[in-house]
XYZ file of C-alpha atoms in Angstrom:
574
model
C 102.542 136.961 85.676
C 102.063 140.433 86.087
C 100.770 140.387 90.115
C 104.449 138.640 90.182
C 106.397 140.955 88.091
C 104.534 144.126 90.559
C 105.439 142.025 93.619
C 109.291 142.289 92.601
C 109.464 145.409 91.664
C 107.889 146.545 95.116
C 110.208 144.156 97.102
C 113.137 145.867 95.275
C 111.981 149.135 96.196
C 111.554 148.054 99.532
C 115.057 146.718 99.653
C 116.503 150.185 98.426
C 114.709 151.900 101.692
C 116.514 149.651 103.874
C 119.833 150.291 102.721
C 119.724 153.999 102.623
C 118.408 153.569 105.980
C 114.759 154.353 105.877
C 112.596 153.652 108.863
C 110.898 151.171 110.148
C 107.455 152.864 109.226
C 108.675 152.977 106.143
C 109.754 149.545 105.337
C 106.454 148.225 107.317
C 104.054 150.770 104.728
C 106.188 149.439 101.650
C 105.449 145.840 103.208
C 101.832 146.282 102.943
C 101.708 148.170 99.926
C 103.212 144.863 98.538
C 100.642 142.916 99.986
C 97.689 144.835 99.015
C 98.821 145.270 95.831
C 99.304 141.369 95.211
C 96.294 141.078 96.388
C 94.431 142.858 94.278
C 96.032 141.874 91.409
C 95.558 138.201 92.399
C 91.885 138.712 92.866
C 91.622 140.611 89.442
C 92.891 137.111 88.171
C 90.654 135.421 90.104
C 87.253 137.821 88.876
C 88.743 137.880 85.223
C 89.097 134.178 85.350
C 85.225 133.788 86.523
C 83.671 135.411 84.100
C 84.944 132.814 81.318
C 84.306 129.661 83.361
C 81.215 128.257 84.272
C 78.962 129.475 86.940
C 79.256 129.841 90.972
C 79.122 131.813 93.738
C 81.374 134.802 93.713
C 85.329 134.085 95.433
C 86.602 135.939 98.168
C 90.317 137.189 97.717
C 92.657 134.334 98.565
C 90.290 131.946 100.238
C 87.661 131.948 97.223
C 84.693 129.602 98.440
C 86.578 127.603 100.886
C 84.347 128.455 103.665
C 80.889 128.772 101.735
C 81.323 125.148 102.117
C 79.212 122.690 104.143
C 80.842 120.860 107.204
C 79.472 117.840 105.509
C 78.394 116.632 101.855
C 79.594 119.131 99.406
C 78.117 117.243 96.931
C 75.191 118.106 98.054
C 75.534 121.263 97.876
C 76.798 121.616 94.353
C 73.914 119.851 93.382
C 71.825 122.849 94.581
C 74.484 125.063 92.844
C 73.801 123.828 89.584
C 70.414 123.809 90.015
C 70.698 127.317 91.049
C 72.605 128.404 88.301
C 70.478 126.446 85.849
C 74.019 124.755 84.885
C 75.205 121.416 84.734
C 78.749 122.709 85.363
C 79.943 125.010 87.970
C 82.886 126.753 89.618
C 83.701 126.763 93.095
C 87.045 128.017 94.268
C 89.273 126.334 97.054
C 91.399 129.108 97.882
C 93.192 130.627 94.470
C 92.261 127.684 92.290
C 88.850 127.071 90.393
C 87.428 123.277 90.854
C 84.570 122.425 87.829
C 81.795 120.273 88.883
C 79.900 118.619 86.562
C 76.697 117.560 87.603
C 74.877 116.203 84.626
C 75.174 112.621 83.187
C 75.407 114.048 78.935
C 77.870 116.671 80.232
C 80.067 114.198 81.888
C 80.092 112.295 79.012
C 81.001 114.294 76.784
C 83.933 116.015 78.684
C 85.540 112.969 80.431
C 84.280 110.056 78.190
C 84.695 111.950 74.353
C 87.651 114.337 75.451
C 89.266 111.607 77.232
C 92.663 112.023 75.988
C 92.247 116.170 76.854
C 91.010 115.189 80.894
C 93.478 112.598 81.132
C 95.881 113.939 83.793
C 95.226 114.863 87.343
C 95.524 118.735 88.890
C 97.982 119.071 91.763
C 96.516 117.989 94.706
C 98.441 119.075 98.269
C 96.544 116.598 100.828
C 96.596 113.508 98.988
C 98.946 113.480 96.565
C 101.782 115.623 97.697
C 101.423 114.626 101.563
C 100.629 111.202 100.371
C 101.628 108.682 97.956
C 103.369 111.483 95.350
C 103.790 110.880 91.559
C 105.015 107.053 91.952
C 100.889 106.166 92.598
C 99.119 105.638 89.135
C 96.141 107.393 91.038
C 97.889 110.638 91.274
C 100.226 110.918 88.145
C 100.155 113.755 85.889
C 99.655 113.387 82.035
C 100.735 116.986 80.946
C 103.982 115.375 79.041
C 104.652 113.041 76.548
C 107.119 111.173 79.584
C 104.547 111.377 82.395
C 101.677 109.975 79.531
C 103.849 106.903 79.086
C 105.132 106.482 82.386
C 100.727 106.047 83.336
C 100.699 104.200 80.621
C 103.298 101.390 81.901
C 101.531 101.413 85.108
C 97.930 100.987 83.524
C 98.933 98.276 81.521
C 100.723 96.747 84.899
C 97.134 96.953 86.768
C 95.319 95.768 83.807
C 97.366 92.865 83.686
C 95.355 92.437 87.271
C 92.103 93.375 86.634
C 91.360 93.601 82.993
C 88.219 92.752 81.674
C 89.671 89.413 80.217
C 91.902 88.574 82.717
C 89.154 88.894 85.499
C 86.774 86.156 83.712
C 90.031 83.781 85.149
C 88.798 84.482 88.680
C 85.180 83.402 89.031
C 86.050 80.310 90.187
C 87.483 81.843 93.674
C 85.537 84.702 93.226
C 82.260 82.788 93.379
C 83.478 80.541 95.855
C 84.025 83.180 98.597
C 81.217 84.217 97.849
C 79.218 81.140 99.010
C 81.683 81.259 101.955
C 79.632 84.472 102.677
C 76.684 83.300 102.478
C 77.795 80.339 104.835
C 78.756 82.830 106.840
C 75.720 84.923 107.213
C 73.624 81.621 108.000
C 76.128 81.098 111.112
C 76.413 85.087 112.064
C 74.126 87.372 110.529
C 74.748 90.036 113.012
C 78.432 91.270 111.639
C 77.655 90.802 108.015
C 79.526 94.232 107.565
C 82.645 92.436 108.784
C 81.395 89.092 106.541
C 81.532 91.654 103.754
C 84.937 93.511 104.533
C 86.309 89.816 104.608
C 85.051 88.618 101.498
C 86.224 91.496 99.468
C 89.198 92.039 100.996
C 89.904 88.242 100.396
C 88.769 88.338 96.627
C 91.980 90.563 96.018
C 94.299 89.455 98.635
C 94.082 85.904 96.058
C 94.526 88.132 93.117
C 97.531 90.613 94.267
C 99.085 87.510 97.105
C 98.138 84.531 96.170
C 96.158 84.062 99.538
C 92.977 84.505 100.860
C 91.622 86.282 104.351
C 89.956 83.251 106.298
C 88.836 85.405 109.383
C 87.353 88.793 109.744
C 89.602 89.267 112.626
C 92.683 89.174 110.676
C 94.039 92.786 111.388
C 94.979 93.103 107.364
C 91.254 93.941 106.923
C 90.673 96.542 109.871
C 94.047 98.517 109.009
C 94.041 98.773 105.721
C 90.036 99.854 105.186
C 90.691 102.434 107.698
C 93.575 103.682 105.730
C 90.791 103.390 102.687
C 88.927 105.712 104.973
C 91.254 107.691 105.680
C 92.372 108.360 102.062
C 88.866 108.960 100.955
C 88.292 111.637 103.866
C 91.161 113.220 101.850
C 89.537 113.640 98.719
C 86.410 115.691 100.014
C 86.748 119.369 99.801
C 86.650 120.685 103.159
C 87.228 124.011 105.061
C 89.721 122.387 108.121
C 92.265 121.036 108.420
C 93.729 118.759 106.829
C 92.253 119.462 103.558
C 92.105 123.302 104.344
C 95.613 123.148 103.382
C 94.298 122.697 99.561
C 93.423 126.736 100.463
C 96.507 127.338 101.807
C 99.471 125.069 100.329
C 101.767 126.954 101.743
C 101.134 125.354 105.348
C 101.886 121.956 103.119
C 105.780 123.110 103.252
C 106.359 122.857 107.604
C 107.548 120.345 109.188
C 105.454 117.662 110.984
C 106.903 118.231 113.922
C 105.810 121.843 114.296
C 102.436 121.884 112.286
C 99.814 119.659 113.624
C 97.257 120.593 110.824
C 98.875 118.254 108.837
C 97.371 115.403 111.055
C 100.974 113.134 110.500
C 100.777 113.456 106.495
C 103.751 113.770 104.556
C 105.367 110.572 105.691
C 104.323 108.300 102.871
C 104.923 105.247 105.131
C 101.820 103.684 103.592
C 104.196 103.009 100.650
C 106.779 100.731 102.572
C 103.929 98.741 104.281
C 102.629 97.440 101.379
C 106.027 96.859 99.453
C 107.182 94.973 102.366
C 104.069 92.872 101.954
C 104.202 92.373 98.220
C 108.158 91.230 98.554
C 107.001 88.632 101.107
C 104.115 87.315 98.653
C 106.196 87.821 95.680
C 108.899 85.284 97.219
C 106.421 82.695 98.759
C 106.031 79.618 96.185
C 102.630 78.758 94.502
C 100.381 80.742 92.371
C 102.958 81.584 90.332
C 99.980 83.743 89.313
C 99.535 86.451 91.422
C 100.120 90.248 90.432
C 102.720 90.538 92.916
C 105.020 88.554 91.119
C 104.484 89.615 88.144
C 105.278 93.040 88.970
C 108.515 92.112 90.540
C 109.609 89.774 86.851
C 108.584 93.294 85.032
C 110.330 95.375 87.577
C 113.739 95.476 85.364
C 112.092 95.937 82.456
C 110.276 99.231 83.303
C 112.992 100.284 85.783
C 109.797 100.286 88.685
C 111.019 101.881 92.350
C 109.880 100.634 95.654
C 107.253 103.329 95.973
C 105.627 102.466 92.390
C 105.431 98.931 93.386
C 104.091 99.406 96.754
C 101.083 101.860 95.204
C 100.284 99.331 92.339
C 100.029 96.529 95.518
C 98.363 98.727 97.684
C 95.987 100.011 95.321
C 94.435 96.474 93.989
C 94.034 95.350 97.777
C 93.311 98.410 99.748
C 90.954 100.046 97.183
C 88.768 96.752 96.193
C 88.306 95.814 99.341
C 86.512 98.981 100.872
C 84.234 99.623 97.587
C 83.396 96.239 97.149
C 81.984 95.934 100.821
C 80.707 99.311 100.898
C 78.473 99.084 98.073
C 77.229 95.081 99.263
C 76.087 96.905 102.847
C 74.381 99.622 100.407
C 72.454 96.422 98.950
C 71.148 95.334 102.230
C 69.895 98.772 103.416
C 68.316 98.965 99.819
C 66.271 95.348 100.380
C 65.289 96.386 103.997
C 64.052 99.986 102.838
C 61.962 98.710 99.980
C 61.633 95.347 100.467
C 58.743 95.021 97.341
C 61.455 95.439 94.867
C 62.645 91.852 96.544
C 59.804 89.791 95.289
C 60.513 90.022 91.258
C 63.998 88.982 92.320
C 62.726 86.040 94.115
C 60.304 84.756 91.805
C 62.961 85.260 88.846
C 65.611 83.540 91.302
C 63.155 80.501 91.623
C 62.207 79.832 88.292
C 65.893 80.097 86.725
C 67.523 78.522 89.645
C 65.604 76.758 92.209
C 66.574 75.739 95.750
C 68.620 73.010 95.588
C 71.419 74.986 94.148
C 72.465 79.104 94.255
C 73.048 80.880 91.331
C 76.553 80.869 89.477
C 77.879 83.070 86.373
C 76.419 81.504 83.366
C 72.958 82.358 84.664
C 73.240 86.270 84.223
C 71.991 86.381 80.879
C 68.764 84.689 82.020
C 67.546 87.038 84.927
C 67.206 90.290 83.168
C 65.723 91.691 86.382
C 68.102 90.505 88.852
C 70.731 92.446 86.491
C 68.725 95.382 86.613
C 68.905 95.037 90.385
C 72.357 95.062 90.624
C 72.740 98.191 88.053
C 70.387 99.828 90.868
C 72.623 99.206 93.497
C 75.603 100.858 91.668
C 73.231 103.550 90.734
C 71.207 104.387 93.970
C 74.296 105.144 96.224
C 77.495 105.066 94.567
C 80.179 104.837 96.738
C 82.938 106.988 94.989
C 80.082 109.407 95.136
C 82.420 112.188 93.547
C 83.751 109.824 90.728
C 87.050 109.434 92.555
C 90.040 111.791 91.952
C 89.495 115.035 90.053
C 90.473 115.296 86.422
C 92.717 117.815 85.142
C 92.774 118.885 81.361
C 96.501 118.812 79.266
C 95.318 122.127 77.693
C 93.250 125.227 78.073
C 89.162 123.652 76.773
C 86.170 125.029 75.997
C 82.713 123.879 76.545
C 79.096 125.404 75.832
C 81.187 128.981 75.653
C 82.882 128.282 78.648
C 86.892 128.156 79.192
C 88.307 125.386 81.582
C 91.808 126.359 81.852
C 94.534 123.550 81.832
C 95.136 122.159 85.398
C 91.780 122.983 86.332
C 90.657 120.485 88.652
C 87.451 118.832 86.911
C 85.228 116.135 89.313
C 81.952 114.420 88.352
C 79.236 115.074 90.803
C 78.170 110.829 90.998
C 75.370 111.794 93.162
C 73.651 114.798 91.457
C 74.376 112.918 87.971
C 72.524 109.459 89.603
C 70.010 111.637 91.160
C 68.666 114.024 88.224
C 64.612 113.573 87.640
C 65.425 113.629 84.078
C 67.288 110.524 83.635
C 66.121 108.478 86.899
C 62.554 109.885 87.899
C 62.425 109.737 91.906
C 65.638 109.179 92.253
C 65.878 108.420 95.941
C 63.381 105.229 95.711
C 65.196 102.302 94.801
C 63.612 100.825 91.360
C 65.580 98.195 89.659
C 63.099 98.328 86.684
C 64.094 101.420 85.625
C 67.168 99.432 83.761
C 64.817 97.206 82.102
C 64.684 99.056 78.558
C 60.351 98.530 78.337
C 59.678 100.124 81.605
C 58.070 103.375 81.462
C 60.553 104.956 84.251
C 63.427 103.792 81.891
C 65.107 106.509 80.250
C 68.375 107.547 78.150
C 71.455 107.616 79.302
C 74.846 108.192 77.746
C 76.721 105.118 77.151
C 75.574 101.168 77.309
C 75.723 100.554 81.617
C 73.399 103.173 82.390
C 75.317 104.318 85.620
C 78.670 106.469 85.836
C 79.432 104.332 89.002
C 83.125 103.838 88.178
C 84.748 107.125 86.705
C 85.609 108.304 82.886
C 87.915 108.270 80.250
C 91.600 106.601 80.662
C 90.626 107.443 84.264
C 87.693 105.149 85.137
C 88.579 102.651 88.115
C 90.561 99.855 86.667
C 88.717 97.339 88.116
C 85.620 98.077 87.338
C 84.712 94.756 85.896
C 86.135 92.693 88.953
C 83.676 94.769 91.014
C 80.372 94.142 88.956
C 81.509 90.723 88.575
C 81.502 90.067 92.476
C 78.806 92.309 92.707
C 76.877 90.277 90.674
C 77.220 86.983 91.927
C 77.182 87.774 95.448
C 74.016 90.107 95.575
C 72.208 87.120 93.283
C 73.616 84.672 95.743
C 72.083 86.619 98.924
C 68.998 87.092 97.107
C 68.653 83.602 96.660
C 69.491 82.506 99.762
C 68.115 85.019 102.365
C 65.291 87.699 103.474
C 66.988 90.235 104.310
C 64.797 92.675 106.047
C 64.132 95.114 108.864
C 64.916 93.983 112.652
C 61.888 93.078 114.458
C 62.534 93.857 117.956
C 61.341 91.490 120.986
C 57.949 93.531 121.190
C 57.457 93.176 117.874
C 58.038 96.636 116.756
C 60.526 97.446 113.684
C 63.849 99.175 113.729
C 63.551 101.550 110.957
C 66.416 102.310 108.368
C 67.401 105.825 107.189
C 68.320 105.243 103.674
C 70.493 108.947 103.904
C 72.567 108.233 106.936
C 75.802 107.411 105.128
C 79.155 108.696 105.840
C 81.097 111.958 104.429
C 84.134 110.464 102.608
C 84.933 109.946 98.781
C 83.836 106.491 99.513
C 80.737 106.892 101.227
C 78.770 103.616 103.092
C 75.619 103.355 104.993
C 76.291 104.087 108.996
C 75.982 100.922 111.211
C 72.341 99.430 111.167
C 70.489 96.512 112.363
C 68.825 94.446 110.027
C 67.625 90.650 110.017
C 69.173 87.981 107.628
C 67.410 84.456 107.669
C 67.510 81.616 104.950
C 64.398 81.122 102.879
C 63.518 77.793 103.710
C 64.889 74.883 104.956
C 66.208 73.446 101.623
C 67.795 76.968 101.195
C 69.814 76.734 104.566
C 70.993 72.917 103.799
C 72.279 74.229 100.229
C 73.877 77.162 101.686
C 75.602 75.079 104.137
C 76.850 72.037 101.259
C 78.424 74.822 98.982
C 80.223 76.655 101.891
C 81.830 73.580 103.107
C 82.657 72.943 99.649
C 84.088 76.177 99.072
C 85.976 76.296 101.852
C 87.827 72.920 100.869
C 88.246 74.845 97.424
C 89.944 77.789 98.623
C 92.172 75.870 100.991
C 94.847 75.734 98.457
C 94.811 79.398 99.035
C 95.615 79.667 102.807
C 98.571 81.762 103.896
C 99.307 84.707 106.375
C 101.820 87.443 106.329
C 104.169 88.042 108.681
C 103.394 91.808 108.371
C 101.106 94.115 110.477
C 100.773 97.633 109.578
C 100.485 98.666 113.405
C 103.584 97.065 114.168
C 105.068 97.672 110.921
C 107.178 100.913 111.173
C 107.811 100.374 114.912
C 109.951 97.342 113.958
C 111.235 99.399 110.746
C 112.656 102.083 113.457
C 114.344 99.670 115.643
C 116.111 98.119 112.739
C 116.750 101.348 111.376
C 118.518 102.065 115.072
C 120.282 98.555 114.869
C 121.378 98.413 111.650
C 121.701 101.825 110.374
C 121.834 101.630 106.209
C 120.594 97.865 106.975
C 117.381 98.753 107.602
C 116.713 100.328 104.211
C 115.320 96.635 103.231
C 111.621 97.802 103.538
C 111.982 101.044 103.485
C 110.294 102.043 99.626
């Protein structure tokens, strides 16, 4: 680059005043005439660059937008950007680099879904990537070579031997059975139906990846590893402190821990050796000869797999389905106690497919067009990977509407302003489940067959997307069936209201804590409720198991061996 080529040049002549022993005015004026003029260069780049991509606010020199940003919900704000603009896409810059938001469902499409193979890779990213699980996770890997393409390639077809939309038809049996467990437990202990939910789906693919299930919502498995969920998606939100302020400033990326507490403890990847450790122990445990875990260790000659690649393809099946999964089922019941009218088609379809005396299973789907609408609404209303996940990155310089994205460009779907544009989903903040049934006058088009952009794009879309509409499905019918869910009456008989916005900041966003009331439906509702949980509890006992592993304890244990044994302790170290 030229800013580059200026910057040596100036450094030389710099170095040629020292030696014939200029002063230190000198050297100090020659110091900032470097700076200043790398400086303006850089910004040149930055200005020349803008005026070819989409639309934004103007950059400052080295920071760019950074701190134009809100303390909370960006996406938000870019909404109002691109409404300000008149754009569906625009550019905001975190520090030096341009990010692309695209906030319109056709536009989305088009770049993520028909360019697919173009937006395949992902941009460097500092905080998570770098400081975190690196180029061994399938999340993070590049696609800008023909080696790194196949080397995603071997680890998508690894995940989809998971959660593929065949393969996952082979778990509805368990699947649907802990989901009745939930519903047995709600009758028992409605009050922590957050936890009832965190349990369930964190169960649902502890069975797929381990071959055993999570009985108790104590277990610490759950707590740890959706606040590590949390934790990761807090990582993915564009913010102007630290941690992710290092995104401006990657340069701050390069101290050591010990000495730079903005990096809040990242760059130890010990996430990796937890969950290796955990799939080794599964892996080696008999029965279920089944379960992902052991699969991945057969292939792990065969594609030559490290510790680290095996601990993220673990990790990422039970960490990242179990916080989504319960997120967007808490969504549902703040959805049925803010509008409870949309519950009464539900119930009367409910009742005249299924009746009382037994709860809904798979093969009914295709008989309650509304109650499938209703689901679709949930995904819709408030997505939970409500900025479609980890940014995109195109392999080569693109064009679109006259605008250049240059390769590397980090390129993120705005979830919320695409589910929340008049044009496509008229009011967009009331929840309306008939606006997926295709006669309904608020039913409109929408690029592709689901009607919702819930799960990502292109080779990037979440790979298991069908395991989570599947549970969705049945579990949401199930509670439907079952339950009125509905606003807490207190003892005066007043109501606790809801606030349908109060959700948290992270790439995963859920509703805050609130208090809600969860009763059966009738008496012959409660009784069936209770005969299926029982049952399905005697079902999934062939699934009971514990590990010996807890990530609090984990890599205290892993130092004192380490101490012990020197070399010897390498055995869960990934």
């Amino acid at each position: 680059m030229l800013s580059d080529r200026l910057l040596e040049l100036v450094n030389i002549a710099k170095l040629q005043q020292v030696i014939n022993g200029g002063s230190p005015w000198l050297v100090l004026s020659s110091l900032l005439l470097v700076v200043t003029i790398g400086v303006i260069v850089d910004y040149g780049r930055m200005l020349w660059l803008r005026s070819k991509m989409p639309p934004g606010p103007l950059p400052l020199p080295m920071v760019g937008n950074t701190f134009h940003l809100p303390d909370n919900k960006p996406w938000l704000w870019f909404e109002q950007l691109s409404k300000q603009y008149n754009s569906p896409l625009i550019t905001v810059w975190i520090g030096r680099n341009p990010t692309v938001w695209i906030n319109d469902a056709w536009s989305a499409n088009e770049l993520l879904d028909k360019r697919a193979g173009v937006y395949s890779s992902r941009p460097r990213m500092t905080v998570f990537a770098e400081l975190g699980a690196g180029q061994n996770n399938m999340v993070n890997m590049y696609t800008f070579t023909p080696e790194q393409r196949e080397r995603w390639r071997v680890h998508r077809k690894l995940m989809h031997h998971a959660v593929g939309s065949q393969q996952v038809r082979n778990y509805r049996k368990f699947q649907n059975d802990e989901s009745k467990v939930v519903a047995y437990d709600l009758l028992r202990d409605p009050a922590n139906y957050v936890k009832h939910f965190e349990r369930y789906a964190t169960s649902v693919v502890s069975i797929i990846g381990f071959g055993r299930r999570v009985e108790s919502y104590n277990d610490p498995i759950i707590t740890e590893v959706i606040a590590v969920m949390h934790l990761a998606a807090d990582l993915n939100v564009p913010g102007k402190s630290f941690p992710m302020l290092m995104e401006t400033f990657p340069w701050l990326a390069k101290f050591p821990n010990a000495i730079a507490p903005w990096k809040h403890g990242l760059g130890k990847k010990r996430g990796t050796s937890f969950f290796y450790a955990v799939a080794e122990e599964a892996a080696q445990q008999p029965g279920h000869e089944e379960k992902f875990v052991k699969y991945l260790f057969d292939k792990q000659p065969e594609f030559n797999m490290n510790h680290d690649e095996i601990a993220g393809l673990s990790g990422n099946l039970f960490g990242a389905g179990s916080d989504t999964s319960s997120s967007t089922l808490i969504t549902f019941v703040l959805a049925c106690c803010a509008f409870p009218e949309t519950l009464i088609p539900a119930w009367e379809e409910i009742d005249r497919v299924v009746g009382p005396h037994r709860s809904p299973h798979f093969d009914d789907e295709p008989n309650m067009p509304y109650l499938k609408a209703f689901v679709k609404e949930v995904l819709r209303w408030r997505s939970v990977a409500i900025i479609g996940g980890q940014p995109h990155a195109p392999t080569q310089d693109d064009h679109y509407k006259g605008y250049l994205i240059p390769k590397g460009t980090w390129v993120q779907g705005n979830v919320w302003a695409i589910h929340h544009n008049e044009r496509e989903f008229p009011d967009p903040d009331r929840f309306n489940p008939k606006r997926f049934l295709k006669d309904d006058p608020d039913s409109r088009p929408f690029p592709g067959d689901k009607g919702y952009m819930t799960f990502g794009w292109g080779r990037r879309v979440c790979s298991g997307q069908v395991l989570a509409e599947q549970g969705t499905w049945i579990t949401v019918a199930r509670l439907l069936w079952g339950f009125k869910i509905e606003k807490k009456r207190r003892a005066d008989g007043s109501v606790v209201e809801v606030d349908i916005n109060d959700y948290t900041n992270g790439l995963n966003m859920r509703p805050r804590p609130f208090e809600c009331s969860i009763t059966p439906r009738s008496e012959t509702h409660r009784e069936t409720i209770e005969r299926e949980g029982r049952l399905a509890l005697q079902d999934l006992e062939q699934y009971r198991g514990e590990s010996k592993y807890r990530m609090s304890t984990f890599y205290q244990e892993s130092s004192r061996a380490m101490e012990l044994y020197g070399d010897g302790g390498k055995g869960h170290k990934a």
